[in-house]
PDB file of C-alpha atoms in Angstrom:
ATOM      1  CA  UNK O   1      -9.038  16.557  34.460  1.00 39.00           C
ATOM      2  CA  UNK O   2     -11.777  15.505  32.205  1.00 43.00           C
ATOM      3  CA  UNK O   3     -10.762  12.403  30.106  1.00 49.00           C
ATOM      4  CA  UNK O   4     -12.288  13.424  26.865  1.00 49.00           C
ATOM      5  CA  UNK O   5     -11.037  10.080  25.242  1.00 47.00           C
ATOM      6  CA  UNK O   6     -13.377   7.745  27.267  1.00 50.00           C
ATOM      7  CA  UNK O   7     -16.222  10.089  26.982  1.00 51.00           C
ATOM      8  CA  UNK O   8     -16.253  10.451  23.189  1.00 52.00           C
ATOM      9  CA  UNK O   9     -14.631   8.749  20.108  1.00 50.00           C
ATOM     10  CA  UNK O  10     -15.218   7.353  16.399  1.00 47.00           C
ATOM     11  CA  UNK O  11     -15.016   3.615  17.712  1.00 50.00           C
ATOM     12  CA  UNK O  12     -18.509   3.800  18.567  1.00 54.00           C
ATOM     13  CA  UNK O  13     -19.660   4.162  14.454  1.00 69.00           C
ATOM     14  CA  UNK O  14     -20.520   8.005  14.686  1.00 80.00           C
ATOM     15  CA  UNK O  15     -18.734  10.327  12.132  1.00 87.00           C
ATOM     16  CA  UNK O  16     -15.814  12.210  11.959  1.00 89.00           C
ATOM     17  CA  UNK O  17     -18.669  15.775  12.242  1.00 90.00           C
ATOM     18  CA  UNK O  18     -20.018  14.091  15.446  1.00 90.00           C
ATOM     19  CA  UNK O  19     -17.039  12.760  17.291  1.00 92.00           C
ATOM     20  CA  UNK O  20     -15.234  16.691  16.536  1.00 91.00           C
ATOM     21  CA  UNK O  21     -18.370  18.392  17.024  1.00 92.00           C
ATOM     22  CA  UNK O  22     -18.950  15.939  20.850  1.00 91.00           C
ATOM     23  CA  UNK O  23     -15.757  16.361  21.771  1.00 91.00           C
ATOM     24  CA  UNK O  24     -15.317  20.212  21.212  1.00 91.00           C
ATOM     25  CA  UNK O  25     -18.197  20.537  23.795  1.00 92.00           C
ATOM     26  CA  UNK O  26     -16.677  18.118  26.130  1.00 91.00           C
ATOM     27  CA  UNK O  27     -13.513  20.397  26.116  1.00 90.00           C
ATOM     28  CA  UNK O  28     -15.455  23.919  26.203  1.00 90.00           C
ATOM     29  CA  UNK O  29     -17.536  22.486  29.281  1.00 91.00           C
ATOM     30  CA  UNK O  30     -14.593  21.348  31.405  1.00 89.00           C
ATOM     31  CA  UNK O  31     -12.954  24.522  30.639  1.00 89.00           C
ATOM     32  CA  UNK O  32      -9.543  22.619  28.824  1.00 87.00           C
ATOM     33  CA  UNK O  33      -7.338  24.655  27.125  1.00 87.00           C
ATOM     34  CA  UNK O  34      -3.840  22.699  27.060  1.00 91.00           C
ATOM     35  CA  UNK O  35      -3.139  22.008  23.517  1.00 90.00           C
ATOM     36  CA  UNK O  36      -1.191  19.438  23.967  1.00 91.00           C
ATOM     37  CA  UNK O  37      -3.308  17.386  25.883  1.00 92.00           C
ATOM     38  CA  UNK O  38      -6.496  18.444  24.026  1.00 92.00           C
ATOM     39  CA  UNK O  39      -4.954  17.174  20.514  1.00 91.00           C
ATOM     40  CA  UNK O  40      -3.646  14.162  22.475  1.00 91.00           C
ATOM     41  CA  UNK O  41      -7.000  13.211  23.632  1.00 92.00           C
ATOM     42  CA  UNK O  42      -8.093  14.241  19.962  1.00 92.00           C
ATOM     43  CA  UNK O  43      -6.215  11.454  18.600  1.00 92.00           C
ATOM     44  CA  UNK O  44      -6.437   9.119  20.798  1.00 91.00           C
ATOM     45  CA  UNK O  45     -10.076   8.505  20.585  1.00 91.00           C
ATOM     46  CA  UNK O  46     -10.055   8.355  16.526  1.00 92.00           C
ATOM     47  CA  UNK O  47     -10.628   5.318  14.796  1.00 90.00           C
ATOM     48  CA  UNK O  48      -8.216   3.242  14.302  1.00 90.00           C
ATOM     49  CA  UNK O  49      -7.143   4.601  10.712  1.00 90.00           C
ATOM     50  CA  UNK O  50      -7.497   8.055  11.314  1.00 92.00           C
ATOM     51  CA  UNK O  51      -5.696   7.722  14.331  1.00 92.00           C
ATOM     52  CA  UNK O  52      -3.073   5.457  12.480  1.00 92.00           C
ATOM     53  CA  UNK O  53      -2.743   7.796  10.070  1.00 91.00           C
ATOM     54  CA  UNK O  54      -2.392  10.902  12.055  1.00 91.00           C
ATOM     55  CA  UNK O  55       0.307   9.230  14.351  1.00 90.00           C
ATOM     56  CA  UNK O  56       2.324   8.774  10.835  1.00 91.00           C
ATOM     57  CA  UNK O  57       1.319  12.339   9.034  1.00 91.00           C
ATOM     58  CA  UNK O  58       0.673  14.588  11.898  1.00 89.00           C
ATOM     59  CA  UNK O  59       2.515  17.447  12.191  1.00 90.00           C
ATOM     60  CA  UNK O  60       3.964  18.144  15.919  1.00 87.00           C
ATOM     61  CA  UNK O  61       3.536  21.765  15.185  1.00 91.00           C
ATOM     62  CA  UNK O  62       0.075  21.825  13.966  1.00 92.00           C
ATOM     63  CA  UNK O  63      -2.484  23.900  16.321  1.00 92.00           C
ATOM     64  CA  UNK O  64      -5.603  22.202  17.665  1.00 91.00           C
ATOM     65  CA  UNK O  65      -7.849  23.429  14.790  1.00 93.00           C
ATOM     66  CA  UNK O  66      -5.067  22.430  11.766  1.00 93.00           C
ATOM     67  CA  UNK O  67      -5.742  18.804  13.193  1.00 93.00           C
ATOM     68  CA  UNK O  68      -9.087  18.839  12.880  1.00 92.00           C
ATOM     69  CA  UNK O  69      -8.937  20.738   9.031  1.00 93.00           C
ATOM     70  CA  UNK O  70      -6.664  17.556   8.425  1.00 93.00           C
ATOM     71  CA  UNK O  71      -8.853  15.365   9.960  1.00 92.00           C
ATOM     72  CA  UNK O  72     -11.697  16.536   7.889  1.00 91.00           C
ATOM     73  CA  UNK O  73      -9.128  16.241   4.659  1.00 91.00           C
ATOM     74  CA  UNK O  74      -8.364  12.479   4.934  1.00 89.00           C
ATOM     75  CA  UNK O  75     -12.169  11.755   6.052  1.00 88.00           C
ATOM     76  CA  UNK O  76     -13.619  13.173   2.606  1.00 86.00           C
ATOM     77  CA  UNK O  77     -10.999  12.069   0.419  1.00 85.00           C
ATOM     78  CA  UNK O  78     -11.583   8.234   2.305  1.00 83.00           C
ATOM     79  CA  UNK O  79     -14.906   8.607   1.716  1.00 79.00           C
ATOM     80  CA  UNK O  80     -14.375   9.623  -2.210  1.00 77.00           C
ATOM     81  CA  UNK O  81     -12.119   7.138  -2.391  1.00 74.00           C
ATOM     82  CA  UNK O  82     -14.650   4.354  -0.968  1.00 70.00           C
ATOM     83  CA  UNK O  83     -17.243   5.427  -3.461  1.00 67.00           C
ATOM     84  CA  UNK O  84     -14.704   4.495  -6.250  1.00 60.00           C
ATOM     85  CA  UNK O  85     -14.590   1.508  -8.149  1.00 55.00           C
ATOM     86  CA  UNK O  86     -11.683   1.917 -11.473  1.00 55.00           C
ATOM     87  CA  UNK O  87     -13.886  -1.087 -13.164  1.00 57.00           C
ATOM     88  CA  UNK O  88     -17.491  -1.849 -13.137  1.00 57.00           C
ATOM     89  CA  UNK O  89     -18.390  -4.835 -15.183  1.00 55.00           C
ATOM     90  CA  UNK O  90     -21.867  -3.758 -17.323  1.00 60.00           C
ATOM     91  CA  UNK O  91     -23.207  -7.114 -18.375  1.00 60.00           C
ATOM     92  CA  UNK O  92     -25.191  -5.383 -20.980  1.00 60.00           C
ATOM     93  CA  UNK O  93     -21.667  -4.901 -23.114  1.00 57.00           C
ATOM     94  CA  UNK O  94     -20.681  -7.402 -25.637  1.00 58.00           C
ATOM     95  CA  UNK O  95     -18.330  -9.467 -24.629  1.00 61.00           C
ATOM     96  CA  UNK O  96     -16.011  -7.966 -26.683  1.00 62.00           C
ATOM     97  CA  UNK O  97     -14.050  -8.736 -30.109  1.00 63.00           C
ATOM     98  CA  UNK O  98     -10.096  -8.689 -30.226  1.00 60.00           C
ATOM     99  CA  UNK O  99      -9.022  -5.586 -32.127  1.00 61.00           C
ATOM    100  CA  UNK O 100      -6.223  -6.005 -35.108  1.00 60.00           C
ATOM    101  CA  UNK O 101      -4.025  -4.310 -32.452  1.00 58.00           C
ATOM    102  CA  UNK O 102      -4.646  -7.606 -30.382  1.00 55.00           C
ATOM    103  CA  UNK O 103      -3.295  -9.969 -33.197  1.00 60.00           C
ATOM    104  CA  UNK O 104      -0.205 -11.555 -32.808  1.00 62.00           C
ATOM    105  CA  UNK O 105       2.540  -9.708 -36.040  1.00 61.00           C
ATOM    106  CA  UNK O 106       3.579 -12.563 -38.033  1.00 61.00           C
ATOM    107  CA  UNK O 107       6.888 -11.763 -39.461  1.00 60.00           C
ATOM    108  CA  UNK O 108       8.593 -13.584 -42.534  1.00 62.00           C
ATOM    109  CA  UNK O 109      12.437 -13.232 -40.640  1.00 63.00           C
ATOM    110  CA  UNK O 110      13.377 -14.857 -37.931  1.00 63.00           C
ATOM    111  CA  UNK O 111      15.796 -12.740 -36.430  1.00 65.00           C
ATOM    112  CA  UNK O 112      16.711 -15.332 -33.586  1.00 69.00           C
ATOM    113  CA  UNK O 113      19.202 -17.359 -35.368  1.00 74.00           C
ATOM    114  CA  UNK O 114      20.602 -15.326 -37.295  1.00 74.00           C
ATOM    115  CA  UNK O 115      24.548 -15.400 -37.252  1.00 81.00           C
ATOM    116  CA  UNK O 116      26.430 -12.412 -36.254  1.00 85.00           C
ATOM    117  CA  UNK O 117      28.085  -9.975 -38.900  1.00 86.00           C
ATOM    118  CA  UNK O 118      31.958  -9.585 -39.237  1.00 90.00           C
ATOM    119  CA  UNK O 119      33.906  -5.990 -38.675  1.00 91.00           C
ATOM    120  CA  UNK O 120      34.027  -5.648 -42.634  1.00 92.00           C
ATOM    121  CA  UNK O 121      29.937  -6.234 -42.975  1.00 90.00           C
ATOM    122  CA  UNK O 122      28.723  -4.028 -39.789  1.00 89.00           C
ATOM    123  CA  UNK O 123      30.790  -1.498 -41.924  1.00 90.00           C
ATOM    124  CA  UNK O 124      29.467  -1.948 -45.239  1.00 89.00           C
ATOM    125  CA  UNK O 125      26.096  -1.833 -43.114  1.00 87.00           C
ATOM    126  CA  UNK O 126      27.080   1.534 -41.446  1.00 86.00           C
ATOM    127  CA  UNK O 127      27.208   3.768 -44.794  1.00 75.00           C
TER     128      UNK O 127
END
């Protein structure tokens, strides 16, 4: 049997398109049709966080070609998510200027020390 595994796989830097696209030729020229082993060899030659990740979110029951749609998933969304930074400083902005929001409330009552109210005045306070 053909050991698709050593004769393709993302380790070598080409992309997800190239490794699926190399290795579904591999498998139509040596004839393979075993599922099982064909997905095994899939996965085995991934990189290592594709493959990591498919180990831990791969379905047992998924066919040949649902691994590869999931696959294709996790590689665009990783490369979305690469392209995203949540904060880019802009040098050109002011530095900025504490809002009124930002100001520390001054109040006139200092509630820490104040001594606790008797049964009669937490019911006067009540009504």
């Amino acid at each position: 049997m053909l050991s698709l595994a050593s004769n393709v796989s993302t380790k070598e830097k080409q992309s997800l398109e190239q490794y699926i696209a190399t290795f579904l030729i591999l498998q139509a020229e040596a004839n393979l049709t075993e599922e099982g082993y064909l997905i095994r060899r899939l996965v085995s030659g991934l990189n290592e966080r594709l493959r990591d990740k498919m180990i831990t979110n791969g379905k047992a029951t998924w066919t040949m070609q649902e691994h590869i749609n999931q696959l294709r998933e996790w590689e665009s969304s990783h490369n979305v998510y690469k392209g995203f930074t949540p904060f880019r400083h802009n040098p050109a902005l002011s530095p900025g200027v504490p809002m009124d929001v930002d100001k520390k409330k001054l109040t006139s009552i200092h509630t820490q020390n104040l001594p606790k109210l008797t049964p009669e005045e937490r019911q006067r306070v009540r009504v």
